[in-house]
């Protein structure tokens, strides 16, 4: 009997959710067949079978989650093993007895676990148990040598440990007034707690990791009238303002490679490519950053086509890991929502992120210094990892970006 484990579909994935099984129990499986669809941290991906045989048991049903490396199914090598798996008892959740109504302080005892076939035996000085079962046993203080086995794999699983823990009598003092033999009702909360999706969990991990980054912020005001004029000329060809900004940032990073670097443990990671990640909010919650790779080497029209394809597939969770994990610099554009300024958080593994505000009409002093006029301006704020580059580097990067957008944005179409 071969085990199917939850695969690691990206370097940051710690847990996966089973979206759907493409095979049913009893189906014949060939090596390379699509076995199931797994939702990783930011995408839904097909998982192929590495073995041939028959799908004997599904241990994590569609909608369920499991940690990377945990067993989620069993594959039988032949029909005899398949028949043995079908006749074996399936793991069942442990039921906990409901508390009884009391009139005096009493000791509430949980019901004993069901009768289980046999206890674990020591093999060559080691009790057969899964890694997860050993962790749970340590957490709950359960002696593995006393835990019976229910799994057909002949080892102690997490469910066995929890069943053994539930069978232990735990005295719990419950106080109740002598004159009123009732049990207090559970506290009501003002709102239900909704579990995070796999994508939201990934965002939480990244945001918590970003708190460890010693970051700094530098702001700049850019006049956008020339850029707006260019956009009006070429937007009919499918060019978006987002891709214009990506192209401008990538072109400027060619002159400031230090801003494109990242921090690796104990040193600076020099990135040979300029890969621009752009933050995109998902409709069902969460955030993803599709990456336009080698953005400095592609023309604005190719970037626009690639960006449309990336966003479409990001919305349906069809991106591959290298399409959202390989960014070397990030852009967050909330200006499209009318936000005039904001600060962004440096994504772990990159050197910086540029927060772009809305382009708004402003009264400004003109070049002659004696008259006023109306110009469209936007605020951009660079958040940088101070381990990778310093404030002066960030300021020079923003200055050159402003010069490109204000003086010669036509370069972006070359």
Coordinates of N, CA and C in Angstrom, one line a residue, residues 4-10 13-16 36 38 40 45-48 50 66-70 72:
X4 N -0.2 8.5 -0.5 CA -0.3 9.8 -1.3 C -0.2 10.9 -0.2
X5 N 0.9 11.7 -0.3 CA 1.1 12.8 0.6 C 0.7 14.2 0.0
X6 N 0.3 15.1 0.9 CA 0.0 16.4 0.5 C 1.3 17.1 -0.1
X7 N 1.4 17.4 -1.3 CA 2.6 17.9 -1.9 C 2.9 19.4 -1.6
X8 N 4.2 19.8 -1.6 CA 4.5 21.2 -1.5 C 4.6 21.8 -2.8
X9 N 3.6 22.6 -3.2 CA 3.5 23.2 -4.5 C 4.2 24.5 -4.6
X10 N 4.7 25.0 -3.5 CA 5.5 26.2 -3.6 C 6.4 26.2 -2.4
X13 N 4.5 27.1 0.9 CA 3.3 26.3 1.3 C 3.6 25.4 2.5
X14 N 2.7 25.5 3.5 CA 2.8 24.6 4.7 C 1.6 23.8 4.8
X15 N 0.5 24.1 4.2 CA -0.7 23.4 4.3 C -1.5 23.5 2.9
X16 N -2.2 22.5 2.5 CA -2.9 22.5 1.3 C -4.4 22.1 1.6
X36 N -5.9 14.6 -8.1 CA -6.7 15.5 -7.3 C -6.3 16.9 -7.7
X38 N -5.4 20.5 -5.8 CA -5.1 21.1 -4.4 C -5.0 22.6 -4.5
X40 N -3.2 25.5 -3.1 CA -2.0 25.8 -2.4 C -2.2 27.2 -1.7
X45 N -4.0 23.8 -8.2 CA -3.1 23.0 -9.1 C -3.4 21.6 -9.2
X46 N -3.3 21.0 -10.4 CA -3.5 19.6 -10.5 C -2.3 18.8 -9.9
X47 N -2.6 17.7 -9.3 CA -1.6 16.8 -8.7 C -1.6 15.5 -9.4
X48 N -0.5 15.1 -9.9 CA -0.4 13.8 -10.6 C 0.0 12.7 -9.7
X50 N 2.2 9.5 -8.7 CA 3.6 9.0 -8.9 C 3.6 7.5 -9.0
X66 N -4.8 19.6 4.9 CA -3.7 18.7 5.5 C -2.4 19.5 5.4
X67 N -1.5 19.2 6.3 CA -0.2 19.8 6.2 C 0.7 19.1 5.1
X68 N 1.6 19.9 4.6 CA 2.5 19.3 3.6 C 3.2 18.1 4.2
X69 N 3.2 17.0 3.4 CA 3.8 15.7 3.8 C 2.9 14.8 4.5
X70 N 1.7 15.3 4.9 CA 0.7 14.4 5.6 C 0.0 13.5 4.5
X72 N -2.8 11.7 2.6 CA -4.2 12.1 2.2 C -4.9 11.0 1.5

